[in-house]
Structure formats: structure tokens, C-alpha cells
mmCIF file of C-alpha atoms and ligand atoms in Angstrom:
data_model
loop_
_atom_site.group_PDB
_atom_site.id
_atom_site.type_symbol
_atom_site.label_atom_id
_atom_site.label_comp_id
_atom_site.label_asym_id
_atom_site.label_seq_id
_atom_site.Cartn_x
_atom_site.Cartn_y
_atom_site.Cartn_z
ATOM 1 C CA MET I 1 11.623 -36.358 -9.776
ATOM 2 C CA GLU I 2 8.463 -34.886 -8.274
ATOM 3 C CA SER I 3 9.292 -32.068 -5.895
ATOM 4 C CA PRO I 4 8.245 -32.997 -2.332
ATOM 5 C CA ARG I 5 5.518 -30.911 -0.761
ATOM 6 C CA HIS I 6 6.168 -28.390 2.005
ATOM 7 C CA ASP I 7 9.467 -27.301 0.433
ATOM 8 C CA SER I 8 9.368 -23.822 -1.100
ATOM 9 C CA VAL I 9 12.364 -22.042 0.419
ATOM 10 C CA ARG I 10 15.847 -21.662 -1.104
ATOM 11 C CA ALA I 11 18.373 -19.223 0.364
ATOM 12 C CA ILE I 12 21.490 -19.717 -1.811
ATOM 13 C CA ARG I 13 21.524 -18.842 -5.546
ATOM 14 C CA TRP I 14 24.539 -19.169 -7.817
ATOM 15 C CA CYS I 15 24.313 -16.747 -10.741
ATOM 16 C CA GLY I 16 27.405 -17.772 -12.724
ATOM 17 C CA ASP I 17 29.384 -14.653 -11.807
ATOM 18 C CA ALA I 18 28.096 -13.946 -8.304
ATOM 19 C CA LEU I 19 26.536 -15.625 -5.276
ATOM 20 C CA GLU I 20 23.175 -14.456 -3.974
ATOM 21 C CA LEU I 21 22.217 -15.056 -0.353
ATOM 22 C CA LEU I 22 18.932 -14.422 1.399
ATOM 23 C CA ASP I 23 19.996 -12.235 4.335
ATOM 24 C CA GLN I 24 18.945 -14.319 7.353
ATOM 25 C CA ARG I 25 19.660 -11.477 9.784
ATOM 26 C CA GLN I 26 16.645 -9.647 8.412
ATOM 27 C CA LEU I 27 14.116 -12.477 8.481
ATOM 28 C CA PRO I 28 11.227 -12.698 9.080
ATOM 29 C CA ASP I 29 10.635 -8.939 8.691
ATOM 30 C CA HIS I 30 12.381 -8.425 5.347
ATOM 31 C CA GLU I 31 13.294 -10.761 2.503
ATOM 32 C CA VAL I 32 16.473 -9.150 1.224
ATOM 33 C CA TRP I 33 18.915 -10.830 -1.169
ATOM 34 C CA LEU I 34 22.605 -9.834 -1.115
ATOM 35 C CA ARG I 35 24.785 -10.264 -4.195
ATOM 36 C CA LEU I 36 28.401 -11.216 -3.461
ATOM 37 C CA HIS I 37 31.213 -10.966 -6.003
ATOM 38 C CA THR I 38 34.333 -11.761 -3.963
ATOM 39 C CA VAL I 39 35.502 -14.399 -1.529
ATOM 40 C CA ALA I 40 36.123 -11.648 1.047
ATOM 41 C CA GLU I 41 32.428 -10.750 0.865
ATOM 42 C CA VAL I 42 31.576 -14.433 1.242
ATOM 43 C CA SER I 43 33.788 -14.768 4.366
ATOM 44 C CA ASP I 44 32.141 -11.695 5.887
ATOM 45 C CA ALA I 45 28.672 -13.042 5.093
ATOM 46 C CA ILE I 46 29.483 -16.300 6.932
ATOM 47 C CA ARG I 47 31.051 -14.495 9.904
ATOM 48 C CA ASP I 48 28.149 -12.042 10.207
ATOM 49 C CA MET I 49 25.511 -14.775 9.793
ATOM 50 C CA VAL I 50 23.918 -13.542 6.598
ATOM 51 C CA VAL I 51 24.054 -17.288 5.959
ATOM 52 C CA ARG I 52 24.271 -19.802 8.792
ATOM 53 C CA GLY I 53 23.712 -23.492 9.464
ATOM 54 C CA ALA I 54 26.530 -25.979 8.910
ATOM 55 C CA PRO I 55 25.642 -27.328 5.429
ATOM 56 C CA ALA I 56 24.694 -23.873 4.115
ATOM 57 C CA ILE I 57 28.053 -22.536 5.320
ATOM 58 C CA GLY I 58 29.848 -25.354 3.438
ATOM 59 C CA ILE I 59 27.925 -24.687 0.204
ATOM 60 C CA THR I 60 28.476 -20.937 0.461
ATOM 61 C CA ALA I 61 32.195 -21.525 0.993
ATOM 62 C CA ALA I 62 32.325 -23.776 -2.104
ATOM 63 C CA PHE I 63 30.936 -20.975 -4.297
ATOM 64 C CA GLY I 64 33.217 -18.479 -2.520
ATOM 65 C CA ILE I 65 36.208 -20.571 -3.591
ATOM 66 C CA VAL I 66 35.045 -20.421 -7.221
ATOM 67 C CA LEU I 67 35.050 -16.609 -6.939
ATOM 68 C CA ALA I 68 38.497 -16.679 -5.262
ATOM 69 C CA VAL I 69 40.114 -18.830 -7.942
ATOM 70 C CA ARG I 70 38.691 -16.733 -10.784
ATOM 71 C CA ARG I 71 39.884 -13.475 -9.268
ATOM 72 C CA ARG I 72 43.341 -14.755 -8.304
ATOM 73 C CA ARG I 73 43.918 -16.263 -11.740
ATOM 74 C CA ALA I 74 42.961 -12.958 -13.339
ATOM 75 C CA SER I 75 45.099 -10.804 -11.040
ATOM 76 C CA ASP I 76 48.004 -12.829 -9.591
ATOM 77 C CA GLY I 77 49.441 -14.516 -12.696
ATOM 78 C CA GLY I 78 51.682 -17.497 -11.879
ATOM 79 C CA ALA I 79 51.289 -16.925 -8.113
ATOM 80 C CA TRP I 80 47.527 -17.451 -8.115
ATOM 81 C CA ARG I 81 47.675 -20.626 -6.012
ATOM 82 C CA GLU I 82 49.399 -18.825 -3.113
ATOM 83 C CA GLY I 83 46.744 -16.125 -3.296
ATOM 84 C CA VAL I 84 43.959 -18.719 -3.267
ATOM 85 C CA GLU I 85 45.537 -20.442 -0.240
ATOM 86 C CA GLU I 86 45.446 -17.103 1.616
ATOM 87 C CA ASP I 87 41.755 -16.779 0.722
ATOM 88 C CA LEU I 88 41.057 -20.313 1.950
ATOM 89 C CA GLN I 89 42.739 -19.590 5.288
ATOM 90 C CA HIS I 90 40.655 -16.431 5.638
ATOM 91 C CA LEU I 91 37.471 -18.340 4.790
ATOM 92 C CA LEU I 92 38.348 -21.060 7.311
ATOM 93 C CA ARG I 93 38.547 -18.504 10.117
ATOM 94 C CA SER I 94 35.063 -17.098 9.454
ATOM 95 C CA ARG I 95 33.300 -19.565 11.808
ATOM 96 C CA PRO I 96 35.020 -22.305 13.815
ATOM 97 C CA THR I 97 32.468 -24.958 14.834
ATOM 98 C CA ALA I 98 30.704 -26.119 11.647
ATOM 99 C CA VAL I 99 33.107 -28.615 10.086
ATOM 100 C CA ASN I 100 31.334 -28.373 6.711
ATOM 101 C CA LEU I 101 33.404 -25.244 6.067
ATOM 102 C CA ARG I 102 36.664 -27.194 6.363
ATOM 103 C CA TRP I 103 35.109 -30.067 4.401
ATOM 104 C CA ALA I 104 34.376 -27.726 1.469
ATOM 105 C CA ILE I 105 37.845 -26.221 1.593
ATOM 106 C CA GLU I 106 39.499 -29.642 1.598
ATOM 107 C CA GLY I 107 37.313 -30.723 -1.323
ATOM 108 C CA ALA I 108 38.386 -27.668 -3.325
ATOM 109 C CA ARG I 109 42.062 -28.183 -2.427
ATOM 110 C CA ALA I 110 41.915 -31.777 -3.673
ATOM 111 C CA LEU I 111 40.442 -30.549 -6.949
ATOM 112 C CA LEU I 112 43.035 -27.785 -7.311
ATOM 113 C CA ASP I 113 45.858 -30.278 -6.660
ATOM 114 C CA ARG I 114 44.654 -32.317 -9.624
ATOM 115 C CA ALA I 115 44.406 -29.163 -11.760
ATOM 116 C CA GLU I 116 44.118 -30.447 -15.284
ATOM 117 C CA GLY I 117 41.856 -29.015 -18.029
ATOM 118 C CA ASP I 118 39.781 -25.939 -17.317
ATOM 119 C CA ILE I 119 40.097 -25.649 -13.548
ATOM 120 C CA GLU I 120 37.598 -22.792 -13.228
ATOM 121 C CA GLU I 121 34.910 -24.701 -15.033
ATOM 122 C CA ARG I 122 35.591 -27.885 -13.076
ATOM 123 C CA LEU I 123 35.518 -25.990 -9.783
ATOM 124 C CA GLU I 124 32.205 -24.363 -10.647
ATOM 125 C CA ARG I 125 30.741 -27.754 -11.582
ATOM 126 C CA TRP I 126 32.012 -29.155 -8.267
ATOM 127 C CA ALA I 127 30.431 -26.306 -6.258
ATOM 128 C CA ARG I 128 27.085 -26.790 -8.019
ATOM 129 C CA GLY I 129 27.408 -30.498 -7.240
ATOM 130 C CA VAL I 130 28.035 -29.778 -3.537
ATOM 131 C CA HIS I 131 24.774 -27.788 -3.513
ATOM 132 C CA ASP I 132 22.728 -30.384 -5.412
ATOM 133 C CA GLU I 133 24.104 -33.306 -3.419
ATOM 134 C CA ASP I 134 23.222 -31.589 -0.166
ATOM 135 C CA ILE I 135 19.569 -31.300 -1.218
ATOM 136 C CA ALA I 136 19.548 -34.944 -2.338
ATOM 137 C CA ALA I 137 21.136 -36.006 0.984
ATOM 138 C CA ASN I 138 18.501 -34.046 2.886
ATOM 139 C CA ARG I 139 15.669 -35.741 1.016
ATOM 140 C CA ARG I 140 17.192 -39.146 1.765
ATOM 141 C CA MET I 141 17.648 -38.282 5.448
ATOM 142 C CA GLY I 142 14.080 -37.014 5.470
ATOM 143 C CA GLU I 143 12.833 -40.448 4.418
ATOM 144 C CA LEU I 144 15.112 -42.354 6.799
ATOM 145 C CA GLY I 145 14.335 -40.129 9.778
ATOM 146 C CA ALA I 146 10.580 -39.991 9.143
ATOM 147 C CA ALA I 147 10.478 -43.800 9.107
ATOM 148 C CA LEU I 148 11.634 -43.786 12.753
ATOM 149 C CA ILE I 149 8.638 -41.723 13.885
ATOM 150 C CA GLU I 150 5.482 -43.606 14.776
ATOM 151 C CA LYS I 151 2.185 -42.231 13.484
ATOM 152 C CA GLY I 152 0.780 -39.481 15.700
ATOM 153 C CA GLY I 153 4.247 -38.211 16.635
ATOM 154 C CA VAL I 154 4.800 -35.021 18.608
ATOM 155 C CA VAL I 155 8.196 -33.522 17.884
ATOM 156 C CA LEU I 156 10.379 -30.761 19.274
ATOM 157 C CA THR I 157 13.194 -29.177 17.293
ATOM 158 C CA HIS I 158 15.900 -26.685 18.214
ATOM 159 C CA CYS I 159 17.525 -23.899 16.211
ATOM 160 C CA ASN I 160 16.957 -23.759 12.433
ATOM 161 C CA THR I 161 17.937 -26.783 10.399
ATOM 162 C CA GLY I 162 15.732 -26.212 7.379
ATOM 163 C CA SER I 163 16.157 -24.896 3.864
ATOM 164 C CA LEU I 164 17.778 -21.772 5.278
ATOM 165 C CA ALA I 165 20.491 -23.799 7.028
ATOM 166 C CA THR I 166 21.224 -26.124 4.105
ATOM 167 C CA GLY I 167 21.112 -26.228 0.311
ATOM 168 C CA GLY I 168 17.385 -26.860 0.641
ATOM 169 C CA TYR I 169 14.800 -29.027 2.443
ATOM 170 C CA GLY I 170 16.843 -29.297 5.640
ATOM 171 C CA THR I 171 18.274 -31.923 7.955
ATOM 172 C CA ALA I 172 16.198 -32.183 11.150
ATOM 173 C CA LEU I 173 13.564 -29.954 9.567
ATOM 174 C CA GLY I 174 13.737 -32.154 6.450
ATOM 175 C CA VAL I 175 12.795 -35.139 8.633
ATOM 176 C CA ILE I 176 9.931 -33.091 10.080
ATOM 177 C CA ARG I 177 8.841 -32.052 6.551
ATOM 178 C CA SER I 178 8.888 -35.679 5.367
ATOM 179 C CA ALA I 179 7.137 -36.953 8.495
ATOM 180 C CA TRP I 180 4.488 -34.227 8.174
ATOM 181 C CA SER I 181 3.908 -35.032 4.482
ATOM 182 C CA ALA I 182 3.581 -38.729 5.389
ATOM 183 C CA GLY I 183 1.006 -37.927 8.092
ATOM 184 C CA ARG I 184 3.227 -39.233 10.880
ATOM 185 C CA VAL I 185 3.464 -36.055 12.929
ATOM 186 C CA ARG I 186 0.536 -34.287 14.549
ATOM 187 C CA ARG I 187 2.297 -31.474 16.437
ATOM 188 C CA VAL I 188 5.561 -29.625 15.776
ATOM 189 C CA PHE I 189 7.159 -27.602 18.562
ATOM 190 C CA ALA I 190 10.195 -25.383 18.046
ATOM 191 C CA ASP I 191 12.425 -23.810 20.671
ATOM 192 C CA GLU I 192 12.751 -20.082 20.093
ATOM 193 C CA THR I 193 16.553 -20.624 20.396
ATOM 194 C CA ARG I 194 17.977 -17.760 22.350
ATOM 195 C CA PRO I 195 19.988 -15.661 21.877
ATOM 196 C CA TRP I 196 19.896 -15.352 18.077
ATOM 197 C CA LEU I 197 16.310 -16.679 17.808
ATOM 198 C CA GLN I 198 16.872 -19.048 14.890
ATOM 199 C CA GLY I 199 13.772 -20.954 16.034
ATOM 200 C CA SER I 200 11.269 -18.120 16.246
ATOM 201 C CA ARG I 201 12.672 -16.044 13.390
ATOM 202 C CA LEU I 202 13.706 -18.716 10.882
ATOM 203 C CA THR I 203 12.195 -22.131 11.656
ATOM 204 C CA ALA I 204 8.765 -20.612 12.261
ATOM 205 C CA TRP I 205 9.065 -18.542 9.054
ATOM 206 C CA GLU I 206 9.917 -21.612 6.962
ATOM 207 C CA LEU I 207 7.250 -23.845 8.461
ATOM 208 C CA VAL I 208 4.462 -21.285 8.302
ATOM 209 C CA ARG I 209 5.381 -20.546 4.696
ATOM 210 C CA ASP I 210 5.251 -24.231 3.812
ATOM 211 C CA GLY I 211 1.939 -24.828 5.549
ATOM 212 C CA ILE I 212 3.257 -26.861 8.492
ATOM 213 C CA PRO I 213 1.731 -25.642 11.771
ATOM 214 C CA VAL I 214 4.363 -24.837 14.408
ATOM 215 C CA GLU I 215 4.122 -23.972 18.092
ATOM 216 C CA LEU I 216 7.023 -21.983 19.528
ATOM 217 C CA ILE I 217 8.213 -22.420 23.083
ATOM 218 C CA ALA I 218 10.725 -20.563 25.217
ATOM 219 C CA ASP I 219 13.881 -22.714 25.445
ATOM 220 C CA GLY I 220 13.299 -23.056 29.183
ATOM 221 C CA ALA I 221 9.878 -24.655 28.554
ATOM 222 C CA ALA I 222 11.309 -27.767 26.861
ATOM 223 C CA ALA I 223 11.418 -30.062 29.916
ATOM 224 C CA HIS I 224 7.879 -29.072 30.955
ATOM 225 C CA LEU I 225 6.696 -29.683 27.358
ATOM 226 C CA MET I 226 8.200 -33.183 27.415
ATOM 227 C CA ARG I 227 6.527 -33.910 30.732
ATOM 228 C CA THR I 228 3.066 -32.719 29.715
ATOM 229 C CA GLU I 229 2.520 -32.812 25.929
ATOM 230 C CA GLY I 230 3.478 -36.341 24.892
ATOM 231 C CA VAL I 231 6.618 -35.444 22.936
ATOM 232 C CA SER I 232 7.893 -38.557 21.138
ATOM 233 C CA TRP I 233 11.087 -37.254 19.526
ATOM 234 C CA VAL I 234 13.456 -34.326 19.876
ATOM 235 C CA ILE I 235 14.979 -33.838 16.401
ATOM 236 C CA VAL I 236 18.035 -31.631 15.891
ATOM 237 C CA GLY I 237 20.813 -30.998 13.384
ATOM 238 C CA ALA I 238 24.559 -30.861 13.988
ATOM 239 C CA ASP I 239 27.488 -28.576 13.331
ATOM 240 C CA ARG I 240 30.119 -31.230 13.937
ATOM 241 C CA ILE I 241 29.916 -34.869 14.981
ATOM 242 C CA ALA I 242 33.025 -36.452 16.495
ATOM 243 C CA ALA I 243 34.085 -39.998 15.567
ATOM 244 C CA ASN I 244 32.343 -41.420 18.655
ATOM 245 C CA GLY I 245 29.016 -39.684 17.892
ATOM 246 C CA ASP I 246 29.336 -36.784 20.353
ATOM 247 C CA THR I 247 27.506 -33.943 18.619
ATOM 248 C CA ALA I 248 28.066 -30.185 18.641
ATOM 249 C CA ASN I 249 24.929 -28.222 17.870
ATOM 250 C CA LYS I 250 23.264 -24.953 18.801
ATOM 251 C CA ILE I 251 23.548 -23.975 22.450
ATOM 252 C CA GLY I 252 20.658 -25.527 24.351
ATOM 253 C CA THR I 253 20.739 -28.837 22.486
ATOM 254 C CA TYR I 254 22.576 -30.568 25.342
ATOM 255 C CA GLN I 255 20.021 -29.603 27.968
ATOM 256 C CA ALA I 256 17.195 -30.710 25.635
ATOM 257 C CA ALA I 257 18.927 -34.111 25.319
ATOM 258 C CA ILE I 258 19.254 -34.445 29.101
ATOM 259 C CA ALA I 259 15.580 -33.559 29.558
ATOM 260 C CA ALA I 260 14.617 -35.998 26.784
ATOM 261 C CA ARG I 261 16.455 -38.901 28.421
ATOM 262 C CA HIS I 262 14.853 -38.083 31.788
ATOM 263 C CA HIS I 263 11.367 -38.163 30.247
ATOM 264 C CA GLY I 264 11.853 -41.202 28.006
ATOM 265 C CA VAL I 265 11.675 -39.030 24.876
ATOM 266 C CA ARG I 266 13.877 -40.203 22.012
ATOM 267 C CA PHE I 267 16.585 -37.944 20.637
ATOM 268 C CA MET I 268 17.491 -37.852 16.930
ATOM 269 C CA VAL I 269 20.435 -36.043 15.289
ATOM 270 C CA VAL I 270 20.136 -35.526 11.534
ATOM 271 C CA ALA I 271 23.242 -34.526 9.568
ATOM 272 C CA PRO I 272 24.997 -35.345 6.305
ATOM 273 C CA THR I 273 28.271 -37.283 6.546
ATOM 274 C CA SER I 274 30.075 -34.026 5.620
ATOM 275 C CA THR I 275 29.292 -32.958 9.221
ATOM 276 C CA ILE I 276 31.179 -35.926 10.708
ATOM 277 C CA ASP I 277 34.762 -35.138 11.683
ATOM 278 C CA LEU I 278 36.715 -38.381 11.946
ATOM 279 C CA THR I 279 39.838 -36.451 12.985
ATOM 280 C CA ILE I 280 38.234 -35.752 16.365
ATOM 281 C CA ALA I 281 37.761 -38.775 18.650
ATOM 282 C CA GLY I 282 35.241 -37.211 21.041
ATOM 283 C CA GLY I 283 33.282 -34.044 21.735
ATOM 284 C CA ASP I 284 35.948 -32.424 23.943
ATOM 285 C CA GLY I 285 38.016 -31.799 20.808
ATOM 286 C CA ILE I 286 35.324 -29.758 19.032
ATOM 287 C CA PRO I 287 36.032 -26.002 18.976
ATOM 288 C CA ILE I 288 33.092 -24.076 20.401
ATOM 289 C CA GLU I 289 32.459 -20.616 18.961
ATOM 290 C CA LYS I 290 31.865 -17.765 21.402
ATOM 291 C CA ARG I 291 30.142 -14.662 20.086
ATOM 292 C CA GLY I 292 29.694 -11.156 21.425
ATOM 293 C CA GLY I 293 27.844 -10.698 24.705
ATOM 294 C CA GLU I 294 25.472 -8.197 23.105
ATOM 295 C CA GLU I 295 23.533 -11.141 21.621
ATOM 296 C CA VAL I 296 22.612 -12.237 25.154
ATOM 297 C CA LEU I 297 22.287 -8.766 26.655
ATOM 298 C CA GLY I 298 19.802 -7.638 24.015
ATOM 299 C CA CYS I 299 16.924 -8.799 21.900
ATOM 300 C CA GLY I 300 16.009 -7.670 18.405
ATOM 301 C CA GLY I 301 18.980 -5.302 18.379
ATOM 302 C CA ARG I 302 17.847 -3.504 21.569
ATOM 303 C CA ARG I 303 19.585 -3.898 24.923
ATOM 304 C CA VAL I 304 17.278 -5.444 27.519
ATOM 305 C CA ALA I 305 19.765 -6.393 30.270
ATOM 306 C CA ALA I 306 20.519 -4.105 33.190
ATOM 307 C CA GLU I 307 23.358 -1.701 32.474
ATOM 308 C CA GLY I 308 26.591 -3.030 33.900
ATOM 309 C CA ALA I 309 25.695 -6.720 33.409
ATOM 310 C CA GLU I 310 28.081 -8.792 31.283
ATOM 311 C CA ALA I 311 27.418 -11.985 29.333
ATOM 312 C CA TRP I 312 29.010 -15.350 28.491
ATOM 313 C CA ASN I 313 27.911 -16.470 25.041
ATOM 314 C CA PRO I 314 29.057 -19.880 23.759
ATOM 315 C CA VAL I 315 26.829 -20.513 20.737
ATOM 316 C CA PHE I 316 27.195 -24.301 20.539
ATOM 317 C CA ASP I 317 27.329 -27.148 23.031
ATOM 318 C CA VAL I 318 28.213 -30.830 22.844
ATOM 319 C CA THR I 319 25.658 -33.574 23.431
ATOM 320 C CA PRO I 320 27.377 -36.819 24.456
ATOM 321 C CA ALA I 321 26.650 -39.799 22.196
ATOM 322 C CA GLU I 322 25.102 -41.718 25.115
ATOM 323 C CA LEU I 323 22.152 -39.270 25.104
ATOM 324 C CA ILE I 324 21.494 -39.772 21.374
ATOM 325 C CA ASP I 325 19.163 -42.547 20.180
ATOM 326 C CA ALA I 326 19.836 -42.202 16.457
ATOM 327 C CA ILE I 327 22.112 -40.290 14.103
ATOM 328 C CA VAL I 328 20.479 -40.113 10.682
ATOM 329 C CA THR I 329 22.792 -39.528 7.706
ATOM 330 C CA GLU I 330 22.316 -39.876 3.955
ATOM 331 C CA ARG I 331 24.289 -43.135 4.165
ATOM 332 C CA GLY I 332 22.100 -44.684 6.812
ATOM 333 C CA VAL I 333 21.033 -44.532 10.451
ATOM 334 C CA VAL I 334 23.373 -45.168 13.370
ATOM 335 C CA GLU I 335 21.365 -46.235 16.398
ATOM 336 C CA ARG I 336 22.901 -45.773 19.881
ATOM 337 C CA PRO I 337 25.952 -44.145 18.250
ATOM 338 C CA SER I 338 29.483 -45.325 18.944
ATOM 339 C CA THR I 339 32.799 -45.055 17.098
ATOM 340 C CA GLU I 340 32.156 -48.493 15.596
ATOM 341 C CA GLY I 341 28.700 -47.465 14.328
ATOM 342 C CA ILE I 342 29.980 -44.190 12.869
ATOM 343 C CA MET I 343 32.901 -45.935 11.135
ATOM 344 C CA ARG I 344 30.465 -48.340 9.480
ATOM 345 C CA LEU I 345 29.055 -45.379 7.527
ATOM 346 C CA PHE I 346 32.420 -44.836 5.866
ATOM 347 C CA ARG I 347 33.181 -48.446 4.896
HETATM 348 O O1 MRU N 401 24.816 -20.454 14.647
HETATM 349 P P1 MRU N 401 24.073 -21.166 13.548
HETATM 350 O O2 MRU N 401 22.729 -20.597 13.302
HETATM 351 O O3 MRU N 401 24.917 -21.327 12.312
HETATM 352 O O4 MRU N 401 23.855 -22.622 14.135
HETATM 353 C C1 MRU N 401 23.153 -23.556 13.362
HETATM 354 C C2 MRU N 401 22.917 -24.826 14.078
HETATM 355 O O5 MRU N 401 23.369 -25.047 15.183
HETATM 356 C C3 MRU N 401 22.162 -25.882 13.328
HETATM 357 O O6 MRU N 401 21.384 -26.639 14.209
HETATM 358 C C4 MRU N 401 23.167 -26.797 12.646
HETATM 359 O O7 MRU N 401 24.058 -26.053 11.860
HETATM 360 C C5 MRU N 401 22.511 -27.803 11.791
HETATM 361 S S1 MRU N 401 21.851 -27.012 10.361
HETATM 362 C C6 MRU N 401 21.262 -28.107 9.262
#
């Protein structure tokens, strides 16, 4: 298949005996690759945000499990399964909101339960498949999402949902890539995405590199942008979607959705079905990660807040389904999401 244009970035590399990750904490200043040999290193890399973004976390975990099984089988003899289960529990605790992590762990458990033949080889093939299928899903979502955007579209995105946050191509950013390639979009705006700056550090880096012009805005400028610049769609990814369509995504997504509804701007969520958690009926059940206050109190590793000030730092929020016009998945589009519409994807 011809490789789509505007798609040069990959941030996860499996080397057969190790996992290489592009260290996203150092972008855009430095392009540094880390080589991980153990599942403990993989858990730390997820916790510390060397790799981030829900699908990328799931893929990284899948390769981490391959490393765990190999090591436990070499060192723990007949008790290797208990050792692997400990590793899986540790991995699961590395970040709480993105359900793709649990999805990968459950996929590996199912494979291990059916352990026949060469389990290590089958697990490695499965992990490679998780990576490849994510890229294929993103390309499909790119087509489906781009088809919703009328020619001349002006879009706003939040956080980073591109190749860095996935196996490649991206979810919301994949839709923007596809729409740009198809000539449907004339302006791309990206929120800087305080406090971690995924928008200005990562989304801008990817888009500039792939020749897609991007204009950054302060998160607080989003409503004014919608009022004055003819925004047609806000397009975001998701870390977990509840059965009714309520969507957890990067902090600030919810207020962008409220502003979009007020201004008649449509709101699109783009996520693979591995991000949908049917065990949770609505958004109130989604665990929201809180991170250290220093992320809010500082910028670029330097404290900027007045000494003595403290911070409250939830890093995700939940956008109610009623504010979402379309959820785009690799299995199809759910318009005006509801439990019924989401369930249709799984029939
Ligand atoms: O804290 P992060 O950077 O892992 O948060 C990432 C997001 O919120 C993304 O929007 C989401 O994972 C979708 S990525 C395709």
C-alpha cells in the first residue's frame, strides 16, 4: 500500500530483544531514543511519560509483556506465570486513565491462558500485530473522520494525538493529516495544552516536520478563536470512552467542548475501539489521573509560580456524550453518541 503523505514520524521501535522509545520529554529540543530491556523499565517509561498517549501506552505495554514473559521464563522456572502476573499488576499501575493499557494486558492474559506451542514467539507476533493494527486503524479513522469535514475546514485540536501518541499516523491528528492531504482543511490550530505542553512541544513538532502548517494558541484562547476565526470542527482523541460515549481526554477538552457547543462548532472524538471501556456505564466511573503540582507551578522545568502557591493537577477531564457530535472509530462513526450507538460498533 502506498504510504500516505504527511506521515514521517514513528516513536516506538521493536528490535527483537529490546524496545526503543523516542523520549517525548525531550522533544522538540532533542531527539533521543531510549533502549529498554525489562518490563520494569517499560513501566517506568510509561509512568514518567517517555511515551504517552493512550494507544502508544497500550502498544508499549504489549512489548513490555513480551520482555516480562521472556525474563520470567528464563529465571523463575515453573513459577514464571506468577512472576508475569506480578509484572502485569505493576504495569497496570503505571498510568490509570488510558484504558488501552488494561486492554493490552487483558489481550496478553488471554493469549497466555491458551499457552500452546511457542508462547514467546506467539506473544511477540501478537505485540507486533497490536502495533500494526493500530496504524491501520488510524488510517481508517483518518479517512472516516476527514469525510465529515467540508472543504475549507478550520480545525482546532487539543493535546497530542499523532504518531507520537499512537503506533503511527494518529487518531485526531490522523484525521487532520488525511483531511489536509485531501485538501479539505485550510487552517489547523492547536492548543498549547498546559501544563505538559503536548500541543506546543509535540503536535507542533509533528505537523511542522510533516509540512502541515499549524498555529498554536494558548488554551484560554479557544473560545475567542471559535468566535472569530470560523472554526468548523474541534477534533480530539480519547484516553477512555465509557459505554454511553462520555469521553475522558486531556485536561481542557471539556471546556473546549462547551465552547464549541456555544459557538455552533462541531466536536469530533477520534479513537480506536480499544479505547472504549464497556465495563464503565458513564464518565463518572473513569479514574482521573492526578500528577504532581510542579507541572502546573513551573514551565520547562523552571518554577514560575509565586513561592508558597500550591497546585491542583488533574491531567484528564470527562466530556459528556451530549457535547460530542461524532465518535470516529476504525469500525465506523457514531453520531450523537449514546450507549445504543456505541454498542452497535461491537455487534
Ligand atoms: O497525558 P497524555 O499525554 O498521555 O495524554 C494524552 C491524551 O490525552 C491524548 O489526547 C489521548 O491519549 C489520545 S492519543 C491518540
